[in-house]
Coordinates of C-alpha atoms in Angstrom, one line a residue:
Chain A
M15 CA -46.9 -31.5 16.5
T16 CA -50.3 -30.4 15.3
G17 CA -50.4 -27.7 18.0
F18 CA -47.1 -26.4 16.8
W19 CA -48.4 -26.0 13.3
S20 CA -51.7 -24.4 14.1
Y21 CA -50.1 -20.9 14.6
G22 CA -49.6 -18.9 11.4
F23 CA -46.7 -16.9 12.9
L24 CA -44.9 -20.1 13.9
Q25 CA -45.2 -21.5 10.3
L26 CA -43.7 -18.2 9.1
S27 CA -40.9 -18.4 11.7
L28 CA -40.1 -21.9 10.9
A29 CA -40.0 -21.2 7.1
G30 CA -37.6 -18.2 7.7
C31 CA -35.4 -20.0 10.3
A32 CA -35.1 -23.1 8.2
A33 CA -33.6 -21.1 5.3
L34 CA -31.4 -19.2 7.7
G35 CA -30.1 -22.3 9.3
L36 CA -29.2 -23.8 6.0
A37 CA -27.6 -20.6 4.8
L38 CA -25.6 -19.9 7.9
G39 CA -24.5 -23.6 8.0
G40 CA -23.3 -23.5 4.4
L41 CA -21.3 -20.3 4.8
G42 CA -20.0 -21.4 8.2
A43 CA -18.2 -24.4 6.8
V44 CA -16.2 -22.0 4.5
L45 CA -15.7 -19.6 7.4
I46 CA -14.1 -22.2 9.6
A47 CA -12.0 -23.6 6.8
R48 CA -10.7 -20.1 6.2
R49 CA -9.9 -19.8 9.9
L50 CA -12.2 -16.8 10.1
S51 CA -14.4 -17.9 13.0
L52 CA -13.6 -14.9 15.1
Y53 CA -14.2 -12.6 12.2
G54 CA -17.7 -14.0 12.0
D55 CA -18.3 -13.1 15.6
A56 CA -16.8 -9.6 15.1
L57 CA -19.0 -9.1 12.0
G58 CA -22.2 -9.6 14.0
H59 CA -21.1 -6.8 16.3
A60 CA -19.5 -4.5 13.8
V61 CA -22.4 -4.3 11.3
L62 CA -24.7 -3.0 14.0
P63 CA -24.2 0.8 13.4
G64 CA -24.5 0.4 9.6
V65 CA -27.6 -1.7 9.9
V66 CA -29.3 0.7 12.3
V67 CA -28.6 3.7 10.2
G68 CA -29.6 1.9 7.0
H69 CA -32.7 0.7 8.7
A70 CA -33.6 4.2 9.7
M71 CA -33.1 5.6 6.2
G72 CA -35.4 2.8 4.9
G73 CA -38.0 4.1 7.3
G74 CA -40.6 2.2 9.4
P75 CA -40.3 -0.1 12.4
E76 CA -40.6 -3.2 10.3
P77 CA -38.1 -3.3 7.5
G78 CA -39.7 -3.0 4.0
A79 CA -37.8 -3.6 0.8
G80 CA -36.1 -0.2 1.1
G81 CA -35.2 -0.9 4.7
Y82 CA -33.5 -4.1 3.7
A83 CA -31.5 -2.4 0.9
G84 CA -30.5 0.3 3.5
M85 CA -29.5 -2.3 6.1
L86 CA -27.5 -4.3 3.6
A87 CA -25.6 -1.2 2.3
G88 CA -25.0 0.0 5.9
A89 CA -23.8 -3.5 6.9
L90 CA -21.4 -3.6 4.0
A91 CA -20.1 -0.1 4.9
S92 CA -19.6 -0.7 8.6
G93 CA -18.3 -4.2 8.1
G94 CA -15.8 -2.9 5.6
L95 CA -14.8 0.0 8.0
A96 CA -14.2 -2.5 10.8
A97 CA -12.0 -4.7 8.6
V98 CA -9.9 -1.7 7.5
L99 CA -9.7 -0.3 11.1
V100 CA -8.6 -3.6 12.6
S101 CA -5.9 -4.3 9.9
W102 CA -4.6 -0.8 10.2
L103 CA -4.6 -0.6 14.0
S104 CA -3.0 -4.0 14.3
R105 CA 0.0 -2.7 12.5
A106 CA 0.2 1.1 13.0
G107 CA 2.6 2.5 15.6
R108 CA 4.2 1.0 18.6
G109 CA 2.2 -1.0 21.2
A110 CA 0.0 -2.4 18.4
R111 CA -1.5 -5.8 19.2
P112 CA -4.0 -7.5 17.0
D113 CA -6.2 -9.0 19.8
V114 CA -6.4 -5.6 21.5
A115 CA -7.1 -3.8 18.3
M116 CA -9.9 -6.2 17.5
A117 CA -11.5 -5.9 20.9
V118 CA -11.4 -2.1 20.9
V119 CA -12.8 -1.8 17.3
F120 CA -15.7 -4.2 17.8
S121 CA -16.7 -2.9 21.3
G122 CA -16.5 0.6 19.9
L123 CA -18.6 0.0 16.8
F124 CA -21.1 -2.0 18.7
G125 CA -21.3 0.8 21.2
L126 CA -21.9 3.2 18.3
G127 CA -24.8 1.0 17.1
V128 CA -26.3 0.9 20.6
A129 CA -26.0 4.7 20.9
I130 CA -27.7 5.3 17.6
L131 CA -30.4 2.8 18.4
S132 CA -31.1 4.4 21.8
V133 CA -31.4 7.9 20.2
R134 CA -33.8 6.6 17.5
Q135 CA -36.0 4.9 19.8
A136 CA -35.9 7.5 22.6
G137 CA -35.1 5.2 25.4
S138 CA -34.1 1.6 25.1
A139 CA -37.5 0.0 24.4
G140 CA -36.9 -1.6 20.9
V141 CA -33.1 -2.1 21.2
G142 CA -33.8 -5.8 22.2
G143 CA -35.0 -6.6 18.7
F144 CA -31.7 -5.9 17.1
L145 CA -29.6 -7.4 19.9
F146 CA -31.6 -10.6 20.5
G147 CA -33.7 -10.9 17.3
R148 CA -37.4 -11.5 16.9
A149 CA -37.6 -15.0 15.5
L150 CA -41.2 -15.4 16.5
A151 CA -42.3 -12.2 14.7
L152 CA -40.7 -12.6 11.3
T153 CA -42.5 -10.8 8.5
P154 CA -43.1 -12.4 5.1
L155 CA -40.4 -10.1 3.7
D156 CA -37.9 -11.4 6.4
V157 CA -38.6 -14.9 5.2
G158 CA -38.3 -13.9 1.6
V159 CA -34.9 -12.4 2.2
A160 CA -33.7 -15.4 4.1
W161 CA -34.7 -17.7 1.2
A162 CA -33.1 -15.4 -1.3
A163 CA -29.9 -15.5 0.7
L164 CA -30.1 -19.3 0.8
A165 CA -30.7 -19.5 -3.0
L166 CA -27.7 -17.3 -3.7
I167 CA -25.5 -19.3 -1.4
A168 CA -26.6 -22.6 -2.9
L169 CA -26.0 -21.2 -6.4
W170 CA -22.6 -19.9 -5.4
L171 CA -21.6 -23.2 -3.8
A172 CA -22.8 -25.2 -6.8
T173 CA -21.1 -23.1 -9.4
R174 CA -17.9 -22.2 -7.6
F175 CA -17.3 -25.4 -5.6
R176 CA -14.1 -26.4 -7.4
A177 CA -12.6 -22.9 -7.2
L178 CA -13.7 -22.7 -3.5
T179 CA -12.0 -26.0 -2.6
L180 CA -8.8 -24.9 -4.2
W181 CA -8.9 -21.5 -2.5
L182 CA -9.5 -23.1 0.9
F183 CA -7.0 -26.0 0.8
D184 CA -4.4 -25.1 -1.8
P185 CA -4.2 -21.4 -2.4
V186 CA -0.9 -21.7 -4.3
Q187 CA -2.4 -24.2 -6.7
A188 CA -5.5 -21.9 -7.0
E189 CA -3.3 -19.0 -7.9
L190 CA -1.5 -21.1 -10.6
A191 CA -4.8 -22.4 -11.9
G192 CA -5.9 -18.8 -12.5
V193 CA -8.8 -18.8 -10.0
G194 CA -9.7 -15.2 -9.3
L195 CA -9.0 -15.3 -5.6
R196 CA -9.9 -11.6 -4.9
R197 CA -13.2 -12.0 -6.6
L198 CA -14.0 -15.2 -4.8
E199 CA -13.1 -13.6 -1.5
A200 CA -15.3 -10.6 -2.3
E201 CA -18.2 -12.9 -3.3
F202 CA -17.8 -14.7 0.0
M203 CA -17.8 -11.5 2.1
A204 CA -20.8 -10.1 0.3
L205 CA -22.8 -13.3 0.9
L206 CA -21.6 -13.4 4.5
T207 CA -22.8 -9.9 5.1
L208 CA -26.2 -10.6 3.4
T209 CA -26.7 -13.6 5.6
V210 CA -25.7 -11.9 8.8
V211 CA -28.2 -9.1 8.0
A212 CA -30.9 -11.6 7.4
G213 CA -29.9 -13.5 10.5
L214 CA -29.9 -10.3 12.6
Q215 CA -33.7 -10.2 12.2
A216 CA -34.1 -13.6 13.7
V217 CA -31.4 -14.2 16.3
G218 CA -29.9 -10.7 16.8
A219 CA -26.4 -9.2 16.6
L220 CA -25.0 -11.0 19.7
L221 CA -25.8 -14.6 18.7
V222 CA -25.9 -14.7 14.9
A223 CA -22.2 -15.6 14.7
A224 CA -22.7 -18.6 16.9
L225 CA -25.0 -20.0 14.3
L226 CA -22.3 -19.6 11.7
V227 CA -19.7 -21.3 13.7
A228 CA -21.4 -24.1 15.8
P229 CA -23.1 -26.1 13.1
A230 CA -20.0 -26.0 11.0
A231 CA -17.7 -27.0 13.9
A232 CA -19.9 -30.0 14.5
A233 CA -19.8 -30.9 10.8
F234 CA -16.0 -30.7 10.8
L235 CA -16.0 -33.1 13.7
A236 CA -18.4 -35.5 12.1
A237 CA -17.1 -35.7 8.5
S238 CA -13.7 -35.5 6.8
R239 CA -14.3 -34.7 3.2
F240 CA -15.2 -31.0 2.5
P241 CA -18.4 -31.6 0.4
A242 CA -19.7 -33.8 3.2
V243 CA -18.7 -31.2 5.7
V244 CA -20.7 -28.5 3.8
G245 CA -23.8 -30.7 3.5
L246 CA -23.7 -31.8 7.1
S247 CA -23.1 -28.2 8.3
M248 CA -26.2 -27.1 6.4
A249 CA -28.2 -29.9 8.0
F250 CA -26.9 -29.1 11.5
G251 CA -27.7 -25.4 10.9
L252 CA -31.3 -26.4 10.0
A253 CA -31.4 -28.7 13.1
S254 CA -30.2 -25.8 15.3
T255 CA -32.7 -23.2 14.1
A256 CA -35.6 -25.6 13.9
G257 CA -34.7 -27.3 17.2
G258 CA -34.3 -24.0 18.9
L259 CA -37.7 -22.8 17.7
G260 CA -39.2 -26.0 19.0
L261 CA -37.5 -25.7 22.4
S262 CA -38.5 -22.1 22.6
H263 CA -42.1 -23.0 21.8
A264 CA -42.2 -25.9 24.2
F265 CA -40.4 -24.4 27.2
G266 CA -40.6 -20.7 26.6
W267 CA -36.8 -20.3 26.2
A268 CA -35.4 -17.2 24.5
T269 CA -35.5 -18.3 20.8
G270 CA -32.2 -17.1 19.5
A271 CA -30.4 -18.4 22.6
A272 CA -32.1 -21.8 22.3
M273 CA -30.9 -22.2 18.8
V274 CA -27.3 -21.5 19.9
L275 CA -27.7 -24.0 22.7
V276 CA -28.8 -26.7 20.2
G277 CA -25.8 -25.8 18.0
G278 CA -23.4 -26.2 21.0
G279 CA -25.1 -29.5 21.9
L280 CA -24.5 -30.7 18.3
V281 CA -20.8 -29.9 18.7
A282 CA -20.6 -31.8 22.0
L283 CA -22.4 -34.8 20.4
A284 CA -20.2 -34.8 17.3
G285 CA -17.1 -34.6 19.5
A286 CA -18.3 -37.4 21.7
G287 CA -19.4 -39.5 18.7
R288 CA -16.0 -39.1 17.2
S289 CA -14.1 -40.1 20.3
L290 CA -16.4 -43.1 20.7
A291 CA -15.8 -44.2 17.1
R292 CA -12.1 -43.9 17.5
A293 CA -12.1 -45.9 20.7
L294 CA -14.2 -48.6 19.0
S295 CA -11.9 -48.9 16.0
A296 CA -8.9 -49.0 18.3
R297 CA -10.4 -51.9 20.2
R298 CA -11.2 -53.6 17.0
A299 CA -7.7 -53.1 15.8
A300 CA -6.4 -54.6 19.1
A301 CA -8.7 -57.6 18.9
Chain B
M23 CA -29.1 18.4 43.2
T24 CA -29.7 17.4 39.6
W25 CA -31.0 14.0 38.8
W26 CA -28.1 12.9 36.7
L27 CA -25.3 13.6 39.1
G28 CA -25.6 10.2 40.8
A29 CA -25.5 8.5 37.4
L30 CA -22.4 10.4 36.4
G31 CA -20.7 9.5 39.6
L32 CA -21.5 5.8 39.1
V33 CA -20.2 5.9 35.5
L34 CA -17.0 7.6 36.5
A35 CA -16.4 5.1 39.3
A36 CA -17.1 2.2 36.9
A37 CA -14.6 3.8 34.5
A38 CA -12.0 4.1 37.2
V39 CA -12.4 0.4 38.2
C40 CA -12.2 -0.9 34.7
A41 CA -9.3 1.3 33.6
L42 CA -7.3 0.3 36.7
V43 CA -8.0 -3.5 36.5
G44 CA -7.8 -3.3 32.7
A45 CA -4.3 -1.8 32.8
F46 CA -2.9 -4.9 34.5
V47 CA -5.1 -7.2 32.4
H48 CA -3.5 -5.6 29.4
L49 CA 0.0 -5.9 30.7
N50 CA -0.5 -9.6 31.4
R51 CA -1.9 -10.1 27.9
M52 CA -5.2 -11.4 29.2
T53 CA -7.4 -9.4 26.8
L54 CA -9.0 -12.6 25.5
L55 CA -9.7 -13.7 29.1
A56 CA -11.5 -10.4 29.8
D57 CA -13.6 -11.3 26.8
A58 CA -14.3 -14.8 28.3
V59 CA -15.3 -13.2 31.6
S60 CA -17.6 -10.7 29.9
H61 CA -19.4 -13.5 28.0
S62 CA -19.8 -15.8 30.9
V63 CA -20.7 -13.3 33.5
L64 CA -24.4 -13.8 32.7
P65 CA -24.6 -17.6 33.3
G66 CA -22.2 -17.0 36.2
I67 CA -24.5 -14.6 37.9
V68 CA -27.4 -17.0 37.6
A69 CA -25.3 -19.9 38.9
G70 CA -24.0 -17.9 41.8
Y71 CA -27.5 -16.8 42.6
L72 CA -28.8 -20.4 42.6
L73 CA -25.9 -21.7 44.7
F74 CA -25.4 -19.0 47.2
G75 CA -28.3 -16.5 47.0
Y76 CA -28.6 -12.9 46.2
A77 CA -25.2 -11.3 47.1
P78 CA -22.6 -9.5 45.1
W79 CA -19.8 -11.9 46.2
A80 CA -22.0 -14.8 45.1
F81 CA -22.4 -13.3 41.6
A82 CA -18.6 -12.6 41.4
L83 CA -17.8 -16.2 42.5
G84 CA -20.3 -17.5 39.9
A85 CA -18.9 -15.3 37.2
L86 CA -15.3 -16.4 38.0
G87 CA -16.4 -20.1 37.9
A88 CA -18.2 -19.7 34.6
A89 CA -15.3 -17.9 33.1
S90 CA -12.9 -20.6 34.2
L91 CA -15.2 -23.2 32.8
C92 CA -15.4 -21.3 29.6
T93 CA -11.6 -21.2 29.2
L94 CA -11.3 -24.9 30.2
A95 CA -13.9 -25.8 27.6
I96 CA -12.0 -24.0 24.9
G97 CA -8.8 -25.7 25.9
F98 CA -10.5 -29.1 26.0
L99 CA -12.0 -28.7 22.5
Q100 CA -8.7 -27.5 21.2
R101 CA -6.7 -30.4 22.6
R102 CA -9.2 -33.2 22.1
T103 CA -10.6 -32.3 18.7
R104 CA -9.1 -31.1 15.5
L105 CA -10.9 -27.8 15.7
K106 CA -8.6 -24.7 15.6
E107 CA -8.5 -22.3 18.5
D108 CA -10.7 -19.6 16.7
A109 CA -13.4 -22.1 16.0
C110 CA -13.3 -23.3 19.6
I111 CA -13.7 -19.8 20.9
G112 CA -16.5 -19.1 18.4
V113 CA -18.4 -22.1 19.7
V114 CA -17.9 -21.7 23.4
Y115 CA -18.3 -18.0 24.1
P116 CA -21.7 -17.6 22.6
F117 CA -22.8 -20.9 24.1
F118 CA -22.1 -19.6 27.6
F119 CA -23.8 -16.3 26.8
A120 CA -26.9 -18.1 25.3
A121 CA -27.0 -20.3 28.4
G122 CA -27.1 -17.2 30.5
V123 CA -29.9 -15.7 28.5
V124 CA -32.0 -18.8 28.7
A125 CA -31.3 -19.4 32.4
L126 CA -32.2 -15.8 33.2
G127 CA -35.6 -16.4 31.5
F128 CA -36.8 -18.8 34.1
V129 CA -34.9 -17.9 37.3
G130 CA -37.3 -15.8 39.4
G131 CA -36.0 -13.2 41.8
L132 CA -33.1 -11.9 39.8
D133 CA -34.0 -8.4 38.6
L134 CA -31.8 -8.5 35.5
D135 CA -33.0 -8.5 32.0
P136 CA -30.7 -9.5 29.1
G137 CA -31.2 -6.2 27.3
C138 CA -30.2 -4.0 30.3
V139 CA -27.2 -6.3 30.8
V140 CA -26.0 -5.4 27.3
Y141 CA -26.4 -1.6 27.3
G142 CA -26.6 -0.9 31.1
E143 CA -29.0 1.4 32.8
A144 CA -26.7 4.1 34.2
L145 CA -29.5 6.6 34.3
A146 CA -31.8 4.3 36.3
A147 CA -29.3 2.3 38.3
K148 CA -30.7 0.5 41.3
A149 CA -29.7 1.3 44.8
G150 CA -26.7 -0.9 45.7
S151 CA -25.0 -0.5 42.4
E152 CA -23.0 2.4 43.8
R153 CA -21.9 0.3 46.8
D154 CA -20.8 -2.6 44.6
V155 CA -18.8 -0.3 42.3
A156 CA -17.2 1.6 45.2
L157 CA -16.2 -1.6 46.9
A158 CA -14.6 -2.9 43.6
L159 CA -12.7 0.4 43.3
M160 CA -11.4 0.2 46.9
L161 CA -10.4 -3.4 46.4
A162 CA -8.5 -2.6 43.2
I163 CA -6.7 0.4 44.8
A164 CA -5.8 -1.6 47.9
A165 CA -4.5 -4.6 45.9
F166 CA -2.4 -2.6 43.4
G167 CA -1.3 0.0 45.9
A168 CA -0.1 -2.5 48.5
G169 CA 2.1 -4.4 46.1
W170 CA 2.9 -1.7 43.5
R171 CA 6.5 -2.8 42.8
A172 CA 5.5 -6.5 42.9
W173 CA 2.7 -5.9 40.3
G174 CA 5.2 -4.1 38.1
L175 CA 7.7 -6.9 38.2
F176 CA 4.9 -9.5 37.8
S177 CA 3.5 -7.8 34.7
F178 CA 6.7 -7.0 32.9
D179 CA 8.8 -10.1 33.8
P180 CA 6.8 -13.0 35.3
V181 CA 9.8 -15.3 35.3
Q182 CA 12.0 -13.0 37.2
A183 CA 9.0 -12.3 39.6
R184 CA 8.8 -16.0 40.3
L185 CA 12.5 -16.4 40.8
S186 CA 12.6 -13.5 43.2
G187 CA 10.1 -15.3 45.4
L188 CA 6.9 -13.4 44.6
P189 CA 3.7 -15.5 45.0
T190 CA 2.9 -15.3 41.3
R191 CA 0.1 -17.8 41.3
L192 CA -1.6 -15.9 44.1
M193 CA -1.2 -12.7 42.2
Q194 CA -2.6 -14.2 39.0
A195 CA -5.6 -15.4 41.1
V196 CA -6.0 -12.0 42.7
L197 CA -6.0 -10.3 39.2
L198 CA -8.6 -12.8 38.0
G199 CA -10.7 -12.2 41.0
L200 CA -10.5 -8.5 40.6
L201 CA -11.5 -8.9 37.0
A202 CA -14.6 -11.0 37.8
W203 CA -15.6 -8.8 40.8
S204 CA -15.4 -5.6 38.8
A205 CA -17.2 -7.1 35.8
V206 CA -20.1 -8.1 38.0
A207 CA -20.0 -4.7 39.8
V208 CA -20.1 -2.5 36.7
L209 CA -22.4 -4.8 34.8
R210 CA -25.6 -3.4 36.0
A211 CA -24.4 0.1 36.1
V212 CA -23.0 0.4 32.6
G213 CA -23.7 -3.0 30.8
L214 CA -21.5 -5.5 29.1
V215 CA -20.7 -3.4 26.0
L216 CA -19.3 -0.6 28.0
A217 CA -17.6 -2.9 30.5
V218 CA -15.6 -4.5 27.7
A219 CA -14.9 -1.1 26.1
L220 CA -13.7 0.4 29.5
F221 CA -11.5 -2.7 30.3
V222 CA -9.8 -2.6 26.9
A223 CA -9.7 0.8 25.3
P224 CA -8.1 3.1 27.9
P225 CA -5.2 0.7 28.6
A226 CA -4.7 0.0 24.9
T227 CA -4.5 3.7 24.2
A228 CA -2.2 4.4 27.1
A229 CA 0.1 1.6 26.0
R230 CA 0.7 3.5 22.8
L231 CA 1.8 6.6 24.7
T232 CA 4.1 5.3 27.4
R233 CA 6.2 2.3 28.4
R234 CA 6.6 3.1 32.1
L235 CA 4.4 1.5 34.7
G236 CA 3.4 4.6 36.7
P237 CA 2.6 6.8 33.8
F238 CA 0.8 3.9 32.0
V239 CA -1.5 3.2 34.9
G240 CA -2.1 6.8 35.5
L241 CA -2.8 7.6 31.9
S242 CA -5.1 4.6 31.6
L243 CA -7.1 5.9 34.6
A244 CA -7.2 9.5 33.3
L245 CA -8.3 8.3 29.8
G246 CA -11.0 6.1 31.2
L247 CA -12.3 9.0 33.4
G248 CA -12.0 11.5 30.6
E249 CA -13.8 9.3 28.0
A250 CA -16.5 8.5 30.5
A251 CA -17.1 12.1 31.4
L252 CA -17.1 13.3 27.8
G253 CA -19.3 10.5 26.7
F254 CA -21.8 11.2 29.5
A255 CA -21.8 14.9 28.6
L256 CA -22.5 14.1 25.0
A257 CA -25.1 11.4 25.7
L258 CA -27.4 13.6 27.9
P259 CA -28.3 16.3 25.3
L260 CA -28.4 13.6 22.5
N261 CA -30.7 11.5 24.7
A262 CA -28.6 8.5 23.8
A263 CA -27.5 5.5 25.9
P264 CA -24.3 6.7 27.8
A265 CA -22.7 3.2 27.5
G266 CA -22.8 3.3 23.7
V267 CA -21.5 6.8 23.4
I268 CA -18.6 6.2 25.8
A269 CA -17.6 3.0 24.0
T270 CA -17.6 4.9 20.7
I271 CA -15.3 7.6 22.2
G272 CA -13.0 4.9 23.5
L273 CA -12.5 3.6 19.9
A274 CA -12.1 7.2 18.6
G275 CA -9.4 7.9 21.2
Y276 CA -7.6 4.7 20.4
A277 CA -7.7 5.4 16.6
A278 CA -6.6 9.0 17.1
V279 CA -3.6 8.1 19.2
A280 CA -2.6 5.4 16.7
F281 CA -3.0 7.9 13.8
L282 CA -0.9 10.6 15.6
G283 CA 1.7 8.1 16.6
S284 CA 2.1 6.9 13.0
R285 CA 2.3 10.5 11.8
T286 CA 5.0 11.6 14.3
R287 CA 7.0 8.6 13.6
A288 CA 6.8 9.3 9.9
V289 CA 8.0 12.8 10.5
A290 CA 10.8 11.8 12.7
A291 CA 12.1 9.2 10.3

């Protein structure tokens, strides 16, 4: 792999994508346990208008520190707006259906993001960066933000793990034990939004959610205890982003898409491995 | 003859197709399936092209096959593993989309790029787009017009429809086929974002306003056309992508009707 390493931009990409894979994997395990997978997908679409506006207010084609602050604030705002709209439209008035409300809100907000992007860039030239990411052109700041997100998530998981497990698997007990559920949920949403914004730079709005869900789904198939699931999910996230980068470098595949394909492959492998293990143990039991 | 007239016609025709097909998709509670089709249309087009060559029907067949595979994969994961439905969907949809993006990268001879698939290129649509969209519109009108009463019964009471001897399986297949054909046809004209928005938003808005089949379909059609025309008129002076603006207006219309609906009910109560 010496050829792989001889390019400076690839080292930078690998450093950023490794942190992203670990971060997305860690949060993804919580996301799946909370049954929020579809919300993750929706978030990738719904934050687009906020991210684009925040990015514009931060100035410059490559996001500086101000650009990141703007993108994060915008993402929180439009992600919050989406959540409020969906929950209101799922209930308000006759003919309200949650699946329909969700589809209308997310396609509408995503459309708003595309419209703003197209105005800003006078045509559609740079739209692809936000939609499909630019994993091979990460800046040192992108990498720094990804590692910062990972550090925050690791800190959060390490200090709040007990509360988190209670919240996920025994909400009643958590309430009784005096765990601040609203605060925990808010912390989770803030970390999720930060990670999605960081991930947007690398894999784009359309596919970032897949890197939240696929490694974690594979981990849930491969392990049973939650701490093991979280650890495996982070490892699978790392394998997806690093493997996707390698495939992209070796065969010229679209980078973000290659990462998602690796993640999907891991789900298939974990599922097949599980069936195989079950068949073997059944045979051993019969013998 | 101004240069944008052709583009406006194309967007309006696409809106009409989507609103019409979307109305029956909505009634049959297939909104998630429409999502599956829109995610798998990209790998489907590539597969159709590789199997049968460059033809609209090949793309539609590929899209339909990929969408079926997509829903089968979700069902399989759901039954055979302990993953919940939402996680299965979250794994499978993007996988198909990503496969399409990768496949598109090294299949020569298909003049699609993933970016344009997402936001469309109504203002620079290739020759042939008009024909595909027009054909989809005629097919939809023919199918729904010919069996209007049957479609109504099928949509509102599928059990009764089967008991009274209607070919419900065939009708389901026809509806799926129309969905795939129109998704492929409008894809290049207006892109995936707008295709989903046009399939979903006008019928969802219309469903909040009426419960009767005729007015529902008519209203859905009118809303789709009106939103498309308004969005196009706003997009031109703003120099924005029409697809994005129209999708935004679809959401605004839906939210406005929901808001007014909850207000009038509160007053009446």
